[in-house]
Amino acid sequence: MTRKTTMILGATLTMAALFSCTPNIDDPIPVAAPSIVSTSPSDGAQDIEGDKIDIVITYDQNIRCSLKNQALVSIEGEELGSKAGGASIEKVNAYMAELRVGVIGLESGVKYTLSVPEGVVEGFREMQASAKSVKISFTTKKVEKPIDYELN
């Protein structure tokens, strides 16, 4: 073989090897859905004080939550088997790997459950499944109301 033929053959084989190893950009690889690493407060926490709280759900990767999906996050309270009113979602923010939910209007001695439905939290990558639903329950500290004695 001549030197010119060897160089052409070598260049052809190198090009074939490079193009056969390049992934097809039209077929992105599916990426796992974001999964929860931790919550604050933890599920089942008791004696939470105050009338407001920021609930933080930390995922294993960066997340996003559209304005439309933020409206699907909800809070419910139960007091002795009946619905307790007053608590509401003030804000829902997704930043990096954290979903931060601000809850206001908490009442004393009530068990609350925060619900984030499936599909509300999404990863940033293309072809990525949405995060599964999550429910976090916590109970506020029971504060006895002072007795108001009328002095005559």
Short mmCIF file of C-alpha atoms in Angstrom, two decimals:
data_model
loop_
_atom_site.label_atom_id
_atom_site.label_comp_id
_atom_site.label_asym_id
_atom_site.label_seq_id
_atom_site.Cartn_x
_atom_site.Cartn_y
_atom_site.Cartn_z
CA MET A 1 0.00 0.00 0.00
CA THR A 2 1.13 3.42 -0.71
CA ARG A 3 1.51 6.03 1.96
CA LYS A 4 -1.41 8.03 0.52
CA THR A 5 -3.74 4.99 0.58
CA THR A 6 -2.74 4.22 4.19
CA MET A 7 -3.49 7.79 5.29
CA ILE A 8 -6.89 7.79 3.57
CA LEU A 9 -7.78 4.41 5.09
CA GLY A 10 -6.64 5.59 8.56
CA ALA A 11 -8.66 8.81 8.31
CA THR A 12 -11.74 6.89 7.17
CA LEU A 13 -11.50 4.42 10.07
CA THR A 14 -10.99 7.24 12.58
CA MET A 15 -14.04 9.11 11.27
CA ALA A 16 -16.14 5.94 11.38
CA ALA A 17 -15.09 5.28 14.98
CA LEU A 18 -15.88 8.84 16.07
CA PHE A 19 -19.33 8.93 14.50
CA SER A 20 -20.33 5.48 15.73
CA CYS A 21 -19.64 6.52 19.37
CA THR A 22 -21.54 9.79 19.21
CA PRO A 23 -24.98 9.51 20.88
CA ASN A 24 -28.05 10.33 18.86
CA ILE A 25 -29.11 13.80 20.04
CA ASP A 26 -32.65 13.22 18.76
CA ASP A 27 -33.19 10.43 21.32
CA PRO A 28 -32.42 11.87 24.79
CA ILE A 29 -31.97 9.34 27.56
CA PRO A 30 -34.79 9.42 30.14
CA VAL A 31 -33.64 10.73 33.52
CA ALA A 32 -34.95 9.53 36.89
CA ALA A 33 -37.57 11.66 38.61
CA PRO A 34 -36.52 13.86 41.55
CA SER A 35 -36.80 11.99 44.84
CA ILE A 36 -37.03 13.35 48.37
CA VAL A 37 -33.90 13.46 50.52
CA SER A 38 -35.38 15.16 53.60
CA THR A 39 -38.16 17.35 54.94
CA SER A 40 -38.24 20.03 57.61
CA PRO A 41 -40.17 19.58 59.77
CA SER A 42 -40.01 15.82 59.47
CA ASP A 43 -43.18 13.87 58.79
CA GLY A 44 -45.05 13.33 62.07
CA ALA A 45 -43.34 16.20 63.91
CA GLN A 46 -45.13 17.38 67.05
CA ASP A 47 -45.33 20.51 69.16
CA ILE A 48 -44.64 22.93 66.31
CA GLU A 49 -44.94 26.44 67.74
CA GLY A 50 -46.24 29.61 66.14
CA ASP A 51 -48.95 30.51 63.68
CA LYS A 52 -46.79 30.19 60.56
CA ILE A 53 -44.10 27.86 59.25
CA ASP A 54 -41.87 27.30 56.23
CA ILE A 55 -41.94 23.64 55.22
CA VAL A 56 -38.83 22.66 53.23
CA ILE A 57 -38.73 19.55 51.05
CA THR A 58 -35.23 18.77 49.77
CA TYR A 59 -34.81 16.64 46.62
CA ASP A 60 -31.79 14.79 45.23
CA GLN A 61 -31.48 17.17 42.25
CA ASN A 62 -32.50 20.64 41.10
CA ILE A 63 -36.24 21.05 40.64
CA ARG A 64 -38.83 23.42 39.21
CA CYS A 65 -42.48 24.10 40.01
CA SER A 66 -44.59 26.14 37.59
CA LEU A 67 -47.05 28.79 38.80
CA LYS A 68 -49.91 26.57 37.66
CA ASN A 69 -48.56 23.66 39.72
CA GLN A 70 -47.91 25.83 42.79
CA ALA A 71 -51.67 26.33 43.12
CA LEU A 72 -52.10 22.55 43.55
CA VAL A 73 -50.15 22.45 46.84
CA SER A 74 -52.60 22.30 49.77
CA ILE A 75 -52.80 22.24 53.57
CA GLU A 76 -55.54 20.67 55.67
CA GLY A 77 -55.99 20.55 59.41
CA GLU A 78 -57.85 18.19 61.73
CA GLU A 79 -58.90 18.93 65.26
CA LEU A 80 -60.65 16.08 67.08
CA GLY A 81 -61.86 14.61 63.80
CA SER A 82 -63.27 17.82 62.36
CA LYS A 83 -61.75 20.22 59.87
CA ALA A 84 -59.82 23.11 61.38
CA GLY A 85 -59.92 26.34 59.44
CA GLY A 86 -57.53 29.19 59.15
CA ALA A 87 -54.37 27.67 57.69
CA SER A 88 -53.47 28.52 54.11
CA ILE A 89 -50.56 28.40 51.69
CA GLU A 90 -48.84 31.79 51.54
CA LYS A 91 -46.11 30.92 49.03
CA VAL A 92 -44.52 28.04 47.13
CA ASN A 93 -40.94 28.49 45.89
CA ALA A 94 -38.65 26.06 44.09
CA TYR A 95 -34.96 26.94 44.23
CA MET A 96 -32.12 24.58 43.41
CA ALA A 97 -33.08 21.27 45.11
CA GLU A 98 -35.54 22.75 47.63
CA LEU A 99 -39.28 23.25 47.54
CA ARG A 100 -40.20 25.79 50.24
CA VAL A 101 -43.87 26.10 51.22
CA GLY A 102 -44.93 28.96 53.48
CA VAL A 103 -48.00 28.18 55.60
CA ILE A 104 -49.83 30.85 57.63
CA GLY A 105 -52.79 30.82 60.01
CA LEU A 106 -51.82 27.73 62.02
CA GLU A 107 -53.96 27.08 65.07
CA SER A 108 -53.02 25.59 68.44
CA GLY A 109 -53.29 21.81 68.92
CA VAL A 110 -54.14 20.90 65.32
CA LYS A 111 -52.74 18.11 63.14
CA TYR A 112 -51.94 19.49 59.66
CA THR A 113 -51.14 17.65 56.45
CA LEU A 114 -49.32 19.35 53.58
CA SER A 115 -50.03 17.71 50.20
CA VAL A 116 -47.91 18.08 47.08
CA PRO A 117 -49.60 16.04 44.31
CA GLU A 118 -47.69 13.94 41.81
CA GLY A 119 -46.44 16.00 38.87
CA VAL A 120 -46.27 19.31 40.75
CA VAL A 121 -42.48 19.07 41.19
CA GLU A 122 -40.44 18.47 38.04
CA GLY A 123 -36.76 18.05 37.30
CA PHE A 124 -34.90 20.43 35.01
CA ARG A 125 -33.80 17.88 32.44
CA GLU A 126 -35.54 16.95 29.22
CA MET A 127 -37.48 13.66 29.18
CA GLN A 128 -37.55 13.61 32.99
CA ALA A 129 -40.37 12.05 34.95
CA SER A 130 -42.17 14.19 37.54
CA ALA A 131 -41.71 13.65 41.25
CA LYS A 132 -44.16 11.45 43.13
CA SER A 133 -46.74 12.90 45.48
CA VAL A 134 -45.74 13.72 49.04
CA LYS A 135 -47.70 14.27 52.24
CA ILE A 136 -46.11 15.71 55.37
CA SER A 137 -48.03 15.75 58.64
CA PHE A 138 -47.22 17.77 61.74
CA THR A 139 -49.02 18.84 64.89
CA THR A 140 -48.95 22.28 66.44
CA LYS A 141 -48.37 22.67 70.15
CA LYS A 142 -51.54 22.92 72.23
CA VAL A 143 -51.58 26.29 73.98
CA GLU A 144 -54.06 26.62 76.79
CA LYS A 145 -55.97 29.86 76.68
CA PRO A 146 -55.64 31.82 79.90
CA ILE A 147 -58.70 32.04 82.03
CA ASP A 148 -60.06 35.54 82.10
CA TYR A 149 -61.28 36.25 85.62
CA GLU A 150 -63.51 39.21 86.03
CA LEU A 151 -62.63 41.10 89.20
CA ASN A 152 -65.39 43.00 90.97
#
